[in-house]
XYZ file of C-alpha atoms in Angstrom:
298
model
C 41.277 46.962 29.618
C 40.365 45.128 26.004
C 41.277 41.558 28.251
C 39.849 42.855 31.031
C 36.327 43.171 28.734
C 37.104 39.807 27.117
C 37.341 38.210 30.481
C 34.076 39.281 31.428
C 31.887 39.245 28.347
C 33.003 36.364 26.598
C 31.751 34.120 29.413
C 28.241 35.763 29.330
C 28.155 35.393 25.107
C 29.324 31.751 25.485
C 26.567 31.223 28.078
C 24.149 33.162 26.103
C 24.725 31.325 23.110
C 24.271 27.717 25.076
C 20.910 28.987 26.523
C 19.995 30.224 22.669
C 21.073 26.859 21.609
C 19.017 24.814 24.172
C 15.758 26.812 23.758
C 15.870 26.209 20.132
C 16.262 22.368 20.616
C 13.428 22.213 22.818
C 11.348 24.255 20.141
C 12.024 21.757 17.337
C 11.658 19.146 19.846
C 8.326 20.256 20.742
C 7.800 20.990 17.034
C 8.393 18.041 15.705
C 6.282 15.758 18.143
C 3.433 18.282 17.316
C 3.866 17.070 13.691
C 4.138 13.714 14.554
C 0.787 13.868 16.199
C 1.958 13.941 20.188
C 0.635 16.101 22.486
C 1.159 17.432 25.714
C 4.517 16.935 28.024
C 7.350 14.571 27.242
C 7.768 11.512 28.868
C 10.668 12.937 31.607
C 8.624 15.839 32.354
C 5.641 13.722 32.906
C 7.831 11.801 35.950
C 9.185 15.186 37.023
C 5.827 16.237 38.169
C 3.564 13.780 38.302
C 5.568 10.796 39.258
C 5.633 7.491 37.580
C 2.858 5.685 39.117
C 0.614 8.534 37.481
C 1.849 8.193 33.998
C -0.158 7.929 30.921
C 0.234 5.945 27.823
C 0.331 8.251 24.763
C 1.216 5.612 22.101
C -2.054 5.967 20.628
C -1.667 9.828 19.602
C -0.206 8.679 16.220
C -3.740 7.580 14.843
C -3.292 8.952 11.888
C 0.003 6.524 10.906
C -2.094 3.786 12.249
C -5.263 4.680 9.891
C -2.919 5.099 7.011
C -1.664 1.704 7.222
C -4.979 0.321 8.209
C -6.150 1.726 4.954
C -3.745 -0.035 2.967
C -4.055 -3.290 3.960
C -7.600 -3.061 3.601
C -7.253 -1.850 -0.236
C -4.113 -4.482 -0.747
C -6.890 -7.147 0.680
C -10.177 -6.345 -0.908
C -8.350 -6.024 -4.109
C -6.634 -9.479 -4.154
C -9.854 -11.020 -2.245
C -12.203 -9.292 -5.117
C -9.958 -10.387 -7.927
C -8.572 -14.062 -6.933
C -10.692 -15.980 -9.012
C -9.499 -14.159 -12.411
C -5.699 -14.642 -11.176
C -4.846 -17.785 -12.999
C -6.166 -15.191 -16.467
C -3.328 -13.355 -15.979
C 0.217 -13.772 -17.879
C 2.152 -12.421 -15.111
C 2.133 -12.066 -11.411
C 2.618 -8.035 -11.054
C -0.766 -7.728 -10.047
C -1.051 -10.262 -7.231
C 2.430 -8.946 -6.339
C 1.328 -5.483 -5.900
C -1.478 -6.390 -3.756
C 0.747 -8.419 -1.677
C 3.079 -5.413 -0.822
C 0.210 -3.509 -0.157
C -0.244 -5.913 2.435
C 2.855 -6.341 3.501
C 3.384 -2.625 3.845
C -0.295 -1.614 5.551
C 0.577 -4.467 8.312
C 4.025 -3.341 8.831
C 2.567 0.430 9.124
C 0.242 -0.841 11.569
C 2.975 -2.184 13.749
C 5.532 1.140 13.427
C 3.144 3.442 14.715
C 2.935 2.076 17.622
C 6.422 1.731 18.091
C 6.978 4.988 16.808
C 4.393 6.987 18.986
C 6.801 5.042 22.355
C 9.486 5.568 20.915
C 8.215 9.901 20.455
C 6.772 9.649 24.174
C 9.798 8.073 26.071
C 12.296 10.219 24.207
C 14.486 6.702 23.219
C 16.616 7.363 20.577
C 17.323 4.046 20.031
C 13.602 3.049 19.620
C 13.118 6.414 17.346
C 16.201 4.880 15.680
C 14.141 1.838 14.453
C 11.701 3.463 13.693
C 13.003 5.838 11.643
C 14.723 2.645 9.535
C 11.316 0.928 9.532
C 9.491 4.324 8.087
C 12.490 3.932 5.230
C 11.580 0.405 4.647
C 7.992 0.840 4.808
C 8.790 3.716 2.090
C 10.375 1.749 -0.299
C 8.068 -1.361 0.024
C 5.037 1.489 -0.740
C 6.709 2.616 -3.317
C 8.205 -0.460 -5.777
C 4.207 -0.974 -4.888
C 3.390 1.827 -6.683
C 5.473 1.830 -9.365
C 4.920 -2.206 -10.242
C 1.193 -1.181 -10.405
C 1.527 1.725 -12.511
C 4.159 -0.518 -15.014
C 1.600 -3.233 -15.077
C -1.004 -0.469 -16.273
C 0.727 0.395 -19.332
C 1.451 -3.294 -20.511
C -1.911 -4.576 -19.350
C -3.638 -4.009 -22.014
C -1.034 -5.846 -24.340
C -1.275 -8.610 -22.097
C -4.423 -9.424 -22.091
C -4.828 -9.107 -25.789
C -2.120 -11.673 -26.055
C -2.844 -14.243 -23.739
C -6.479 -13.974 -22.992
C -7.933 -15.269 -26.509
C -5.203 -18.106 -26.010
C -5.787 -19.371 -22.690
C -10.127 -19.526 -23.372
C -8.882 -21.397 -26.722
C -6.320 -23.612 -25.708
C -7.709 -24.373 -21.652
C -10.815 -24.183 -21.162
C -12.492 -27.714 -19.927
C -9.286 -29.487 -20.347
C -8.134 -32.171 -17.899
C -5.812 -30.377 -15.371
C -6.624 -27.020 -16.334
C -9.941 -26.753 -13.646
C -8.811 -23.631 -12.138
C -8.604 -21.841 -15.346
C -11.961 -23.169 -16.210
C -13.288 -21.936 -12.843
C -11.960 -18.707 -13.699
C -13.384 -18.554 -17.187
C -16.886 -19.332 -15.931
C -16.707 -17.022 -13.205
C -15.595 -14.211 -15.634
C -18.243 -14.747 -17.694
C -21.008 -14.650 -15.290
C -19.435 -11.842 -13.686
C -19.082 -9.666 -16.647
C -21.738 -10.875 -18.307
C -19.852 -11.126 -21.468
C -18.997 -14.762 -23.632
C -15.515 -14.844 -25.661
C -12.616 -12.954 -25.007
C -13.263 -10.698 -28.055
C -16.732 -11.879 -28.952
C -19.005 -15.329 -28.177
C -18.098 -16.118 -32.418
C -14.462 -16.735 -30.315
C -15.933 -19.638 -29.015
C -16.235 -21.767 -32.195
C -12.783 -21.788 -32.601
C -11.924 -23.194 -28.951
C -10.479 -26.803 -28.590
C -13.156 -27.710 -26.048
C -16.821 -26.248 -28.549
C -14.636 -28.702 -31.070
C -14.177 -31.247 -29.267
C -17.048 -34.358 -28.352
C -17.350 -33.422 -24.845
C -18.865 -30.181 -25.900
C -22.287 -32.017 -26.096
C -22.630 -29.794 -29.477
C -22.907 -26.818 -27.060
C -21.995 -23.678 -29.448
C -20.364 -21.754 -26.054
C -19.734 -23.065 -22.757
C -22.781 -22.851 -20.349
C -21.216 -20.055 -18.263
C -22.141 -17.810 -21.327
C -25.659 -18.001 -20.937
C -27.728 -15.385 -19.122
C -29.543 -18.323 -17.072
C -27.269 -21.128 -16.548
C -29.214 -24.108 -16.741
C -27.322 -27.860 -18.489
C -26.656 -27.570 -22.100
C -28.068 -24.107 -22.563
C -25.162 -23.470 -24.639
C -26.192 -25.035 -27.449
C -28.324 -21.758 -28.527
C -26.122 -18.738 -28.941
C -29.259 -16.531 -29.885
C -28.558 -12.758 -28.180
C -31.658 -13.512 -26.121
C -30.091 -16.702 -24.449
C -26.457 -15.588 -23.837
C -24.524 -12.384 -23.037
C -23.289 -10.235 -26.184
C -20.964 -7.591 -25.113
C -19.266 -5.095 -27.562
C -15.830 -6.032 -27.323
C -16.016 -8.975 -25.345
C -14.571 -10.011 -21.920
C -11.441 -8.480 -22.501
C -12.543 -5.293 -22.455
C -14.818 -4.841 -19.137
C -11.657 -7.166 -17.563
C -8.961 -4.961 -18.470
C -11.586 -1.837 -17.590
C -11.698 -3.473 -13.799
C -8.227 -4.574 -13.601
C -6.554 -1.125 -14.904
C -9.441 0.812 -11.967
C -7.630 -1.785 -9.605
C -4.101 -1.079 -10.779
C -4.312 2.622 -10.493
C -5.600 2.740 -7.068
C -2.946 0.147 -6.207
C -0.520 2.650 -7.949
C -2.008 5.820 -6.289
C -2.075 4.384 -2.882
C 1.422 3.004 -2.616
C 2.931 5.979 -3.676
C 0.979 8.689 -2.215
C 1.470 6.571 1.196
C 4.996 6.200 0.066
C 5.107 9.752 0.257
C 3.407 10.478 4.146
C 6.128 7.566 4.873
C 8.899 9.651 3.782
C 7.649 13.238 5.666
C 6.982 11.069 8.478
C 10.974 9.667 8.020
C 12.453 13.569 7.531
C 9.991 14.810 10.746
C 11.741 11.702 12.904
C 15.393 12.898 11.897
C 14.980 16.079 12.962
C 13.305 14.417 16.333
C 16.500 12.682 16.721
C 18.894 15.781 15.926
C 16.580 17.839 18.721
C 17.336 14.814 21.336
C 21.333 14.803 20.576
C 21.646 18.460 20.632
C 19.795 18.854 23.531
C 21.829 16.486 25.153
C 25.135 17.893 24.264
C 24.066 21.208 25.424
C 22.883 19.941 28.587
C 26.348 18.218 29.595
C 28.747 21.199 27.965
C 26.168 23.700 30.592
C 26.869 21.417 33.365
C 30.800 21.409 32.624
């Protein structure tokens, strides 16, 4: 009698439990393209009843992805556009480095969402995969990003203090050295500021002492109309005198820069990595499913 029982409802549990199985895989399945920002039927379904002629392209349903990378390389790009003339200031390269991989990262976003929103549609588990790998990339990239940017901000300040004074002293005007006398003028005029601490800098500088000065008291680029020789009068009325100098407002725009640099990579870091976890479970959903399928057809 107890076999007899056995016989007949083990059969109906096993079946029960496939069914249980399958509907649960299609719920996370259907779950987890809702979080990835895909709508509607899959991509099978789609040629089940509406036939392939009649099929619609849904790659552009991850939008959001896409904006988030379009809004990093626009950051990583206005920031090293805004800021290339004051490069050759700067004692190291973390800055420009940080921008870069902004870059780097918003482009390569651009490009996996796409791929990823196929990938989603089609069901592929060898494009979803990829671009599961890429999303892990594109998280790390985002993130050393980050984390460069926000080292930088602590030492910048140091930096600057330390190299700044030097390189106005020691460079400016001298033969070979025109891109860090672009820079200088340009930072001056931009800031409207004159010395790296104050203008009284100046008279220390190997160019002010030197004959091709013209007996100018601070370069030209310090004056608040820039006409020839107009630093030869350092009078408050004829040329900028900040409190503090140009270090100060430059490390003020360059530690605003870092921070969003630093905010952005790893707050996008972060979406990367949800967006990574969300397409693992997409990928478990797919191979269960499968397995379930073939076991029910057995």
């Amino acid at each position: 009698m107890a076999t007899t029982m056995g016989n007949y409802w083990l059969p109906k549990l096993l079946d029960s439990s496939i069914r249980s199985n399958l509907f649960l895989s299609k719920v996370q399945k259907r779950f987890t393209r809702m979080l990835l920002g895909m709508e509607g039927l899959s991509y099978k379904e789609k040629v089940r009843t509406a036939g392939a002629g009649d099929q619609s392209q849904e790659c552009g349903a991850g939008k959001a992805q896409q904006m988030a990378g379009a809004g990093v390389l626009t950051i990583g790009t206005w920031t090293l556009t805004e800021k290339r003339d004051y490069l050759s200031l700067l004692p190291s390269s973390t800055f420009a480095v940080s921008a870069g991989i902004l870059i780097f990262a918003g482009s390569l976003v651009l490009v996996t969402g796409f791929l990823g929103c196929c990938a989603v549609v089609r069901e592929q588990q060898a494009g979803l995969a990829a671009y599961f790998s890429l999303l892990l990339l594109i998280f790390l990239t985002e993130l050393v990003a980050g984390i460069l940017a926000c080292v930088y901000y602590q030492r910048l300040n140091e930096e600057l203090m330390q190299n700044l004074n030097k390189t106005m002293m020691e460079n400016y005007a001298r033969p070979g050295e025109e891109v860090v006398t672009y820079s200088i003028d340009q930072l001056q005029q931009d800031f409207k500021c004159c010395g790296s601490n104050s203008s009284a800098d100046w008279q220390h500088s190997v160019y002010i002492l030197s004959p091709t000065s013209g007996n100018r008291l601070v370069p030209d680029s310090c004056c608040k109309t820039v006409t020839e020789a107009c630093g030869r009068r350092d009078h408050p009325s004829n040329i900028y005198k900040v409190e503090g100098g140009c270090i100060t407002v430059f490390e003020q725009t360059l530690a605003e820069n870092t921070l969003i640099i630093g905010a952005v990579g790893i707050g996008v870091a972060c979406l990367q990595l949800i967006g990574a976890v969300m397409t693992a479970c997409f990928i478990c959903a797919l191979i269960r499913e499968q397995e379930e399928e073939e076991y029910s057809q057995t």
